[in-house]
Backbone as a ProteinNet text record, in pm:
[ID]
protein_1_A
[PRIMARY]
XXXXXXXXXXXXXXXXXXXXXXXXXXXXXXXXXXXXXXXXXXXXXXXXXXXXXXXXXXXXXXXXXXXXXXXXXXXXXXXXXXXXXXXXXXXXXXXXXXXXXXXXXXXXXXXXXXXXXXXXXXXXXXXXXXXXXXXXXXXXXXXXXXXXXXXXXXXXXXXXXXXXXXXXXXXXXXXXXXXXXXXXXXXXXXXXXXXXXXXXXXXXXXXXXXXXXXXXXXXXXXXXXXXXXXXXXXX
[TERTIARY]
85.6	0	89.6	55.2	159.5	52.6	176.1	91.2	147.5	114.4	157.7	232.6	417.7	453.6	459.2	490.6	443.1	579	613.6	750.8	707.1	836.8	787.2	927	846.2	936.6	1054.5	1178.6	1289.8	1318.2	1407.2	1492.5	1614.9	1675.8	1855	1904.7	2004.2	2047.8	2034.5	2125.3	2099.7	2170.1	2149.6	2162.6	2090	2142.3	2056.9	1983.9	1849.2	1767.5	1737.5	1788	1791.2	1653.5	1600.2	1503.2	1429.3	1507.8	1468.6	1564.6	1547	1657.9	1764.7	1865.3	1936.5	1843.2	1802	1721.8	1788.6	1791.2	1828.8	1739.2	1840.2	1930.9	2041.3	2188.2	2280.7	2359	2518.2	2560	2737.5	2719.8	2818.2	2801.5	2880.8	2873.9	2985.7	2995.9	3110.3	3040.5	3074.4	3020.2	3170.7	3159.1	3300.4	3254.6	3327.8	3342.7	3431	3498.8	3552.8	3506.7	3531	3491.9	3568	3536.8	3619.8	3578.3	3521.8	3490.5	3499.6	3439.9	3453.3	3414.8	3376.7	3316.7	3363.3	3434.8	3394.8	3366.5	3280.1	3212.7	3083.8	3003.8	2938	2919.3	2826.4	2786.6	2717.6	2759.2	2713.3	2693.4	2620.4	2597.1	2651.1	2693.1	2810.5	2722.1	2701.7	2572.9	2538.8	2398	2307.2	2174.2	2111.2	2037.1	1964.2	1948	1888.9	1827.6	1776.9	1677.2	1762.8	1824.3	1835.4	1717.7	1610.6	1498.2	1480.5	1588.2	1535.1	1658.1	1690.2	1750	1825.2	1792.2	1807.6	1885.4	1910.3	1977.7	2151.1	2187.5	2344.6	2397.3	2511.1	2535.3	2696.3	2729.8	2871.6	2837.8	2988.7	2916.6	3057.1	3067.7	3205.1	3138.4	3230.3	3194.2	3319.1	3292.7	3366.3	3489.3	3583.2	3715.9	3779.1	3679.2	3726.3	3700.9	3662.5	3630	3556	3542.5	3466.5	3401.6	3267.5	3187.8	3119.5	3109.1	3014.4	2930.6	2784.7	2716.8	2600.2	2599.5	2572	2408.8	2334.7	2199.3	2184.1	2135.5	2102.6	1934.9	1893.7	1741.2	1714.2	1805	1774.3	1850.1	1976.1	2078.9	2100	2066.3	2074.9	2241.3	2218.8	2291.5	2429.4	2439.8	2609.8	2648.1	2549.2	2662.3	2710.9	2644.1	2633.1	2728.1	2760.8	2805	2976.2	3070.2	3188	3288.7	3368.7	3435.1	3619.2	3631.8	3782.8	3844	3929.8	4011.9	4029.6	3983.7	3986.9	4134.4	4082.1	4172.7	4203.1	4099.6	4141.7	4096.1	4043.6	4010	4054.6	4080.8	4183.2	4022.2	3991	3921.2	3958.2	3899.1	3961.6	4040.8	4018.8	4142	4063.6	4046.5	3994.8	4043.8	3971.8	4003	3908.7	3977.7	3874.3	3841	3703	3690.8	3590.4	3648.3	3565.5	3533.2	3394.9	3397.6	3313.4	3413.8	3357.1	3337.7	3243.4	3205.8	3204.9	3256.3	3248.9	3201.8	3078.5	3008.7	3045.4	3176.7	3221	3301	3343	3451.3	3432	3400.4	3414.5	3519	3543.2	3654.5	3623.5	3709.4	3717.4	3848	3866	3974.3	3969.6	4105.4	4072.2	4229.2	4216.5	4336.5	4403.8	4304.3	4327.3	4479.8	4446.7	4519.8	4392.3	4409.4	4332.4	4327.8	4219.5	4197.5	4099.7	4047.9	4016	3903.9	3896.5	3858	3746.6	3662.1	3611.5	3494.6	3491.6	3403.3	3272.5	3180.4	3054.5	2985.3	2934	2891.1	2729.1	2655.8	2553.3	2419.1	2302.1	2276.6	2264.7	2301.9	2270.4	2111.3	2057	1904.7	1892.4	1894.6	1891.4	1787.8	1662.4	1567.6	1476.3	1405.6	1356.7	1330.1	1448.2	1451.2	1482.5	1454.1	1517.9	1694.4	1731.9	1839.2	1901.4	2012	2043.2	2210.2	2250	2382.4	2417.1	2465.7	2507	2429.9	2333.3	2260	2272.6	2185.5	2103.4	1940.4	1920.2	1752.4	1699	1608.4	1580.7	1417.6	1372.5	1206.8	1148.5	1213.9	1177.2	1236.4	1281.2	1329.6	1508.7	1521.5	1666	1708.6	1838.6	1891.4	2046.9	2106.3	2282	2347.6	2309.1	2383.6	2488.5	2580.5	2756.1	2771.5	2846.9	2949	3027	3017.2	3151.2	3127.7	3165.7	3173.5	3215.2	3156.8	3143.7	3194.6	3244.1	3261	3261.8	3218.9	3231.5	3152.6	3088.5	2993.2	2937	2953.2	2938.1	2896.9	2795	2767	2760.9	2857.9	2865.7	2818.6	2780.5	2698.3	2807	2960.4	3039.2	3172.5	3236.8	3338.2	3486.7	3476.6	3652	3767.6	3843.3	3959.5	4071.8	4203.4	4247.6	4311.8	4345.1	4445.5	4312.6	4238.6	4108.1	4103.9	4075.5	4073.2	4209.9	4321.9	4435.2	4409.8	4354.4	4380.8	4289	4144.8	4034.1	4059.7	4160.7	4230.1	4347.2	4445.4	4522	4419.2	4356.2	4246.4	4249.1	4215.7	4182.1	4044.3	3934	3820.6	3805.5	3817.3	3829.1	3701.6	3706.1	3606.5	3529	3433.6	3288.4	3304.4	3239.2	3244.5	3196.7	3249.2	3194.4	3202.8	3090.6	3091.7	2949	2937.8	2810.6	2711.2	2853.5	2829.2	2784.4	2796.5	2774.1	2636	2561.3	2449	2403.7	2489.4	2450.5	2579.9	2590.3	2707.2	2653.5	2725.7	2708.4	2793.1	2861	2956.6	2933.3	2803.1	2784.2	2833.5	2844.7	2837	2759.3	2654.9	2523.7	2619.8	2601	2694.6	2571.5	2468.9	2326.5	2243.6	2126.3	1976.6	1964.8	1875.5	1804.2	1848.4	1881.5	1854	2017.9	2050.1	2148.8	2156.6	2216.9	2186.2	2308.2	2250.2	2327.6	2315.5	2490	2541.2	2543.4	2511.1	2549.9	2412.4	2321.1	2227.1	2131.1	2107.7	2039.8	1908.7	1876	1790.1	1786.3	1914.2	1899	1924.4	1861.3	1891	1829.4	1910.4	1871.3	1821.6	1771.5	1691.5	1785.9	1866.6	1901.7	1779.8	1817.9	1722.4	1765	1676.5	1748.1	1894.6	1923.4	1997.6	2105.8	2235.7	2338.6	2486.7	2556.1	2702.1	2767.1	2706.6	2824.6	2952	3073.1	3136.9	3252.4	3270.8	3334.1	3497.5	3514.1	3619.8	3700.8	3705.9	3685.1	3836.2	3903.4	4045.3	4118.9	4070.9	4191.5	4249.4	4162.8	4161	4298.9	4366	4530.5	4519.3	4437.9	4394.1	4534.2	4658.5	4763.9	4818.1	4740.5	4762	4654.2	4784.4	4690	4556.3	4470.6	4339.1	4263.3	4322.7	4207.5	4241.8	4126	4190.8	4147.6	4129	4135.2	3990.2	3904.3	3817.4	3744.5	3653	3630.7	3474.3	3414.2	3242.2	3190.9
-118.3	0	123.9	231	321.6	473.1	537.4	614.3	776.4	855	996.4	1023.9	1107.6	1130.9	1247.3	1283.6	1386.8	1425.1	1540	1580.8	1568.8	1532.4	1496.3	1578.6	1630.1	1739	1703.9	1728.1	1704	1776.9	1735	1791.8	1820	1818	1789.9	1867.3	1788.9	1862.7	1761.4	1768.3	1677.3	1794.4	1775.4	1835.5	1779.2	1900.2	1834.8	1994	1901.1	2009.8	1980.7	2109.5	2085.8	2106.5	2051.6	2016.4	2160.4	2247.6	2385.1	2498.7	2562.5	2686	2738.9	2782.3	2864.4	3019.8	3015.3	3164.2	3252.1	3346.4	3473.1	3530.6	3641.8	3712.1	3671.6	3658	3636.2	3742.5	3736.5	3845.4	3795.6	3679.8	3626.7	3495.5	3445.4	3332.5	3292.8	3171.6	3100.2	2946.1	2950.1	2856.9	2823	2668.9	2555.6	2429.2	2422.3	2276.6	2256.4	2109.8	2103.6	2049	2105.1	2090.6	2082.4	1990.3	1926.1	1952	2063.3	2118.9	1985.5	1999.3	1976.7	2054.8	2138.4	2213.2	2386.1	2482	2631.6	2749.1	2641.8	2765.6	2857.1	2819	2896.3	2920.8	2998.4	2958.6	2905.4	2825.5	2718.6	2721	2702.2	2719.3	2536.9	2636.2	2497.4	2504.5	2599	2618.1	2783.3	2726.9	2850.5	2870.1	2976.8	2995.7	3095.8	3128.1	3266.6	3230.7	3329.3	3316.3	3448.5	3442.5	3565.2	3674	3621.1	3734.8	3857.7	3786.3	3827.6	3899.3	4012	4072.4	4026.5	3892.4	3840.7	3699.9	3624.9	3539.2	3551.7	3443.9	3410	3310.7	3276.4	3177.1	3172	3022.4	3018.2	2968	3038	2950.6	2979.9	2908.4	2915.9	3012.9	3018	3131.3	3102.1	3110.5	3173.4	3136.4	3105.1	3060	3029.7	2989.8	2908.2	3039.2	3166	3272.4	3142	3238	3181.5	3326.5	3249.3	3432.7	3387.2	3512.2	3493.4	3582.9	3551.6	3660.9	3644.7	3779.9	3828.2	3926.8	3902.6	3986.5	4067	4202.8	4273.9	4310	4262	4258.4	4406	4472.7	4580.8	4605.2	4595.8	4618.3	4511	4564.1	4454.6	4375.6	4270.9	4153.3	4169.2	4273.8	4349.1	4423.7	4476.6	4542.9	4467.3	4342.5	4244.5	4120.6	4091.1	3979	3993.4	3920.4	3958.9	3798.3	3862.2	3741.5	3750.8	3663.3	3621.3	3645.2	3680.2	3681.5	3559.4	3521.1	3416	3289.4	3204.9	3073.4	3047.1	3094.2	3061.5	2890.6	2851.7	2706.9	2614.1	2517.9	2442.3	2340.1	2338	2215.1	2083.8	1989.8	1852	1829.7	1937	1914.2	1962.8	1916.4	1886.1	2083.5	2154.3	2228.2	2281.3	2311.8	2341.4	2528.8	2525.7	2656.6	2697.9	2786.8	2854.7	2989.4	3075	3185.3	3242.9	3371.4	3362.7	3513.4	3550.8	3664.7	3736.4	3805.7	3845.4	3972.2	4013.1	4111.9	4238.1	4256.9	4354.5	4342.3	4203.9	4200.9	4060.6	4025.9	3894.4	3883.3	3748.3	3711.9	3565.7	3527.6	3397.2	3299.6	3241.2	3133.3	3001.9	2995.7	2889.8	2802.5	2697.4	2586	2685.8	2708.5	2804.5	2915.1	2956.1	3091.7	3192.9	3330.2	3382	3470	3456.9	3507.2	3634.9	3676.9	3828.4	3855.3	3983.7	4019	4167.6	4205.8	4290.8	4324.6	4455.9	4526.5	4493.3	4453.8	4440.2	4453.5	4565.8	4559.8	4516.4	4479.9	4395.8	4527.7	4479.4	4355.5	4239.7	4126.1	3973	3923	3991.1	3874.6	3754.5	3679.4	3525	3471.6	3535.9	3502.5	3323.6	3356	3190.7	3117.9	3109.5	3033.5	2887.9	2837.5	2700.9	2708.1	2575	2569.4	2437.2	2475.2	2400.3	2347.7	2224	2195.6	2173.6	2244.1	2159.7	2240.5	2382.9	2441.4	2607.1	2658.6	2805.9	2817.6	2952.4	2913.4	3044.2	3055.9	3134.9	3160.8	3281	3212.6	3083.1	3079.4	2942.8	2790	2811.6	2717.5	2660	2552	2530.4	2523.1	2622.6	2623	2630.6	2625.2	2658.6	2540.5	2452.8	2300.7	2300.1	2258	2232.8	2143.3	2156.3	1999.8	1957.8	1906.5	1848.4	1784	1774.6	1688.8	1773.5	1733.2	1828.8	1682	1760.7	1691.7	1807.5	1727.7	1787.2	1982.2	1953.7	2114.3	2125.9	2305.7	2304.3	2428.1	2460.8	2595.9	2610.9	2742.3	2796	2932.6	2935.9	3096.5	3164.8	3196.2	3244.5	3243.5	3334.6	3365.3	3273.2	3145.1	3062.7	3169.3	3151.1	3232.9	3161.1	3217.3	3165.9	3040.1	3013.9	2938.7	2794.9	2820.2	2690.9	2698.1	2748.9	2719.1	2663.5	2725.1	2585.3	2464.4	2454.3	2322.5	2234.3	2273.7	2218.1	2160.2	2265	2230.7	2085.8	2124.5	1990.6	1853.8	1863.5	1752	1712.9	1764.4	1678.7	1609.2	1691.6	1670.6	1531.4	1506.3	1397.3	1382.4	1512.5	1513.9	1628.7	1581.7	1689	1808.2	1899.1	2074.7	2030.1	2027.2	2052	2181.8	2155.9	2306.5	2347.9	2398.8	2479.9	2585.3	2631.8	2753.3	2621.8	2557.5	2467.6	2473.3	2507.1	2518	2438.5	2362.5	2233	2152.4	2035.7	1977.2	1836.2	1835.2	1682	1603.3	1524.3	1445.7	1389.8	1353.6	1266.8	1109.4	1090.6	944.8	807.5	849.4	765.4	616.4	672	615	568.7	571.8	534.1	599.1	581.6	670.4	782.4	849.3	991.6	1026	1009.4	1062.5	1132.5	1285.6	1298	1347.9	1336.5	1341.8	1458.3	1542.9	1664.1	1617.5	1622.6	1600.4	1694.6	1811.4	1918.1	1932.6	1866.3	1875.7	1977.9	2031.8	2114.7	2113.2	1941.8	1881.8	1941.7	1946.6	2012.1	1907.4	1793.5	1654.6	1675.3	1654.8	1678.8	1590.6	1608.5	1522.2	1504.5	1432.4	1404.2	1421.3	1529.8	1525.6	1510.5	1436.1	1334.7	1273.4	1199	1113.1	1158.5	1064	1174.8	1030.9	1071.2	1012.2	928.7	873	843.7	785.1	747.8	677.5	701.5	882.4	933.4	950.7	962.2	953.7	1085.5	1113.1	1286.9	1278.6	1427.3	1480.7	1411.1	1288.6	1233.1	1098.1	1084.7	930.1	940.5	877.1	872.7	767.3	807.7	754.4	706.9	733.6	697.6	523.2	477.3	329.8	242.1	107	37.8	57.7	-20.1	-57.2	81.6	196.9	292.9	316.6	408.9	429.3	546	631.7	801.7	793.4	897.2	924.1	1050.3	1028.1	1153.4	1152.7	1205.6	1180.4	1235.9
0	0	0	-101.2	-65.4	-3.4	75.8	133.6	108.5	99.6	92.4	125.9	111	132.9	292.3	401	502.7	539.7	557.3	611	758.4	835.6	988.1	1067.9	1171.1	1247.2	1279.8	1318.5	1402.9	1489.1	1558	1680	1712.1	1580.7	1572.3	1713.2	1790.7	1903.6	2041.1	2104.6	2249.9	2384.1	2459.1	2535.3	2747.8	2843.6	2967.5	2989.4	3010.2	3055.3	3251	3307.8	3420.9	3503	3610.7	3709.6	3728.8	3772.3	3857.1	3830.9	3784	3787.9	3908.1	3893.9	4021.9	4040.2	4176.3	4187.8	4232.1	4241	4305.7	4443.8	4521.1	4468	4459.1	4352.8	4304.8	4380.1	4431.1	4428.9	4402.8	4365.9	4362.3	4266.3	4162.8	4072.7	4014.6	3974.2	3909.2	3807.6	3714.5	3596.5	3585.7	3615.6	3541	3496.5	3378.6	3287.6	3206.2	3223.8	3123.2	2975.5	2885.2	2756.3	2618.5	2553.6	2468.1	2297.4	2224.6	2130	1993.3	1942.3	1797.1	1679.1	1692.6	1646.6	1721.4	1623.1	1694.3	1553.7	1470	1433.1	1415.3	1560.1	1567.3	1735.9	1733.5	1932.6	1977.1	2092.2	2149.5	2267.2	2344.1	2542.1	2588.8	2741.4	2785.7	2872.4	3012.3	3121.7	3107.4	3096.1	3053.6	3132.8	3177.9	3246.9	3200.3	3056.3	2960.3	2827.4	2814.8	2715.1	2569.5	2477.2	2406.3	2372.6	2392.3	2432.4	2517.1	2607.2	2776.9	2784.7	2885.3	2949	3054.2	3123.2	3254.2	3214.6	3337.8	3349.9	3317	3293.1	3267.6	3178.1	3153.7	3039.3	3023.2	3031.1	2957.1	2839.5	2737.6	2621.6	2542.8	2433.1	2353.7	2202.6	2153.6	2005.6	1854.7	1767.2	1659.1	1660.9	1611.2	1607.6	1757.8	1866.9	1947.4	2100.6	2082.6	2228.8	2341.8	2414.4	2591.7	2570.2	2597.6	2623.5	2750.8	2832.5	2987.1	2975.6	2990.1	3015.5	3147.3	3228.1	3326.8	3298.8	3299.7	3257	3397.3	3370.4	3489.6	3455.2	3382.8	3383.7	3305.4	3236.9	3152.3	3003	3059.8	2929.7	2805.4	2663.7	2587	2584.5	2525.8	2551.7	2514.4	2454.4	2389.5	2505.5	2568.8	2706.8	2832.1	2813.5	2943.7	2906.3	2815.7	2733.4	2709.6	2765	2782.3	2726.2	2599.8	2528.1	2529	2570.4	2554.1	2404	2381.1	2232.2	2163.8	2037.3	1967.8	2019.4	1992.8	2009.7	2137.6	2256.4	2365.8	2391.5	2296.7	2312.5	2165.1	2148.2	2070.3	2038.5	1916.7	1861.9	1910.4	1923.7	1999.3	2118.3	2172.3	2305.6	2400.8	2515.1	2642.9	2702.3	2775.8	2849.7	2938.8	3055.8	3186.4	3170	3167.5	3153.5	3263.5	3348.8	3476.6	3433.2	3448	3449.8	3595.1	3651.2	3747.2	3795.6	3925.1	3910.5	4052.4	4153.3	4249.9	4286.1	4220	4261.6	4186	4140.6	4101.9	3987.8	3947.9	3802.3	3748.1	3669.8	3564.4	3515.7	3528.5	3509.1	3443.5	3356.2	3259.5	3266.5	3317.5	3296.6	3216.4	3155.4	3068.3	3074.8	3150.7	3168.9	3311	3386.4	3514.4	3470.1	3345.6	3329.3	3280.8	3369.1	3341.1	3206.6	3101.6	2969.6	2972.6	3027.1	3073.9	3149.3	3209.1	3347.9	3290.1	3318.3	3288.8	3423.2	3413.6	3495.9	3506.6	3664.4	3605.6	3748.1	3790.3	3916.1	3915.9	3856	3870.8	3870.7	3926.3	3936.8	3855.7	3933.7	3847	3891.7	3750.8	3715.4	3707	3782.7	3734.2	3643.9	3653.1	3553.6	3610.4	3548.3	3555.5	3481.6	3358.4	3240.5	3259.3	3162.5	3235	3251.6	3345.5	3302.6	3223	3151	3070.8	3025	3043.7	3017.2	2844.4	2772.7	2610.2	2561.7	2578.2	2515.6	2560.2	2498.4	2479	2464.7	2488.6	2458.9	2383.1	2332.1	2260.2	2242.2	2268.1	2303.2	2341.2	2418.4	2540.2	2487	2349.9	2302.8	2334.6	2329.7	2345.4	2189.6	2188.6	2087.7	2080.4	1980	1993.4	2048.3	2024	2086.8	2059.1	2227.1	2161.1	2089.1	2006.3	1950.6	2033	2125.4	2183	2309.9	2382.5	2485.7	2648.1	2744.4	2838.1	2995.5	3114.6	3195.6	3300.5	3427	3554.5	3564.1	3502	3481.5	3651	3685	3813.6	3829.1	3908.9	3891.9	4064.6	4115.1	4237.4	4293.7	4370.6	4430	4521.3	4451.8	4513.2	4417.8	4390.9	4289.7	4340.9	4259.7	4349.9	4301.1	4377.6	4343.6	4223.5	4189.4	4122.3	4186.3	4308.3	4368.6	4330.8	4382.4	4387.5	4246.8	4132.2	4005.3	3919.1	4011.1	3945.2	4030.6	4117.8	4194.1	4137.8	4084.5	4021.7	3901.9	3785.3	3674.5	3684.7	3801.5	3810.4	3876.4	3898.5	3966.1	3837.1	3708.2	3561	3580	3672.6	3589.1	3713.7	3834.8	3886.5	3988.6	4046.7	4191.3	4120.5	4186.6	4176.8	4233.8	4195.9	4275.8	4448.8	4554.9	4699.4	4771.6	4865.6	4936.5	4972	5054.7	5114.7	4967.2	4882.3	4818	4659.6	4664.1	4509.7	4505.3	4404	4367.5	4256.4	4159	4085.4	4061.4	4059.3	4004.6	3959.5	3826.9	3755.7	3727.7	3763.8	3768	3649.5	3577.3	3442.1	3474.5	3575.6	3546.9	3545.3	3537	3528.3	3396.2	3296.7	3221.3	3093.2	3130.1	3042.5	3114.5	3056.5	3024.5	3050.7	3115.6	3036	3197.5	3318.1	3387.9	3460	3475.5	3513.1	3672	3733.5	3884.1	3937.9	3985.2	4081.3	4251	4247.3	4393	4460	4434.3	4511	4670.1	4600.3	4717.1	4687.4	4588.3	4575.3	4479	4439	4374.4	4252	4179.5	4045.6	3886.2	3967	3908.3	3723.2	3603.2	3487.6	3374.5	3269.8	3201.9	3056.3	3005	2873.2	2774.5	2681.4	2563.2	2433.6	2363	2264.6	2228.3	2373.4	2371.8	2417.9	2461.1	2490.2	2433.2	2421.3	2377.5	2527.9	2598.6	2746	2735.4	2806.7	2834.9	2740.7	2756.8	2604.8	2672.5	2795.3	2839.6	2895.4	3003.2	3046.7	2994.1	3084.5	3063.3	3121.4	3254	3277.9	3190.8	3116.8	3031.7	2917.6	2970.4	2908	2782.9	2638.3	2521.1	2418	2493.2	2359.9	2444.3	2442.5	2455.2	2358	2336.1	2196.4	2179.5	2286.8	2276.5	2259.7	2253.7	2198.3	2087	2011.5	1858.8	1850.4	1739.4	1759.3	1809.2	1839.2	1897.3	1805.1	1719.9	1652.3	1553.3	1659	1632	1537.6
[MASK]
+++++++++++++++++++++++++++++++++++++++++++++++++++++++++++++++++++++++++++++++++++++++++++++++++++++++++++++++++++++++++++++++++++++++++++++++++++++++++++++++++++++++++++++++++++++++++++++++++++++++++++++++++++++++++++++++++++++++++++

């Protein structure tokens, strides 16, 4: 029997959609993950908590020949005055790097392989918004959009700016232990290893949902891959 041709919707894109948002008031923040690119030519959200509609919320996210952009919403200023990017090639296609951006009330700051890649002025306020939140994405009229290419580990979001000394020590860890602390407000270790469900240790029930599907068992920054039994790795 043949039947009519019908174009049928898609979803290209995977990503974690998280439980509950981080609320405010904010007066202090730090976004870390390490992340492993395949892709930098376009932009992509690593942890995001904004809508490009909206004025509010926050977002790490990579850009264009390889930047780190952080953005900080104060619930008024469009997204060019709030939105703060590292100089091209601070991130290497295929290569694993820990990227923290972090914020102490008064200056943003971006690190990348715990050397710091730039610092800019930003006395707030921080809108947190009540967008969803989201790991591997962006959103865009309520939609998730801007999916990374690449591969993500140990994503951690804190309600308090770490300093540099704790952000090299996090960097030499290689991605090993989870974010701890009173001040941790989500952390995903990712190691479920299968299905849809991703689980936050931090205690703050910010447990997340895999959407359409996710890659596991890809092998974080400490996985020492130049021995026989692996072979290149390239999705």
């Amino acid at each position: 029997v043949a039947f009519p041709a019908n174009p049928q919707p898609i979803h290209p894109g995977s990503y974690v959609a998280g439980a509950r948002p981080v609320e405010g008031p904010l007066r202090a923040l730090t976004l870390e993950c390490w992340v492993r690119p395949w892709d930098l030519k376009s932009l992509q959200g690593v942890i995001t908590q904004e809508d490009k509609s909206a004025d509010d919320g926050f977002a790490l996210g990579v850009g264009p020949g390889g930047y780190v952009g952080f953005f900080l919403g104060d619930g008024k200023s469009p997204d060019e005055l709030v939105i703060h990017r590292t100089a091209p090639a601070a991130l290497i296609r295929n290569r694993w790097h820990h990227v923290v951006a972090t914020w102490d009330g008064s200056v943003k700051r971006i690190y990348v392989d715990a050397r710091e890649a730039g610092s800019w002025p930003f006395a707030g306020p921080l809108a947190a918004g009540r967008h969803p939140l989201r790991l591997g994405a962006m959103g865009e009229d309520g939609a998730a959009t801007r999916f990374l290419d690449g591969d993500i580990a140990q994503p951690a979001i804190y309600g308090r700016a770490l300093g540099a000394a704790e952000i090299a020590a996090r960097f030499a860890d290689r991605g090993l232990k989870p974010a701890a602390g009173d001040a941790v407000l989500g952390a995903w270790p990712l190691t479920e290893e299968k299905g849809e469900r991703v689980a936050d240790v931090s205690g703050a029930g910010r447990d997340g949902t895999v959407i359409n599907h996710a890659t596991w068992m890809i092998g974080g920054p400490s996985l020492e891959a130049d021995v026989p039994r692996f072979g290149a790795y390239e999705p």
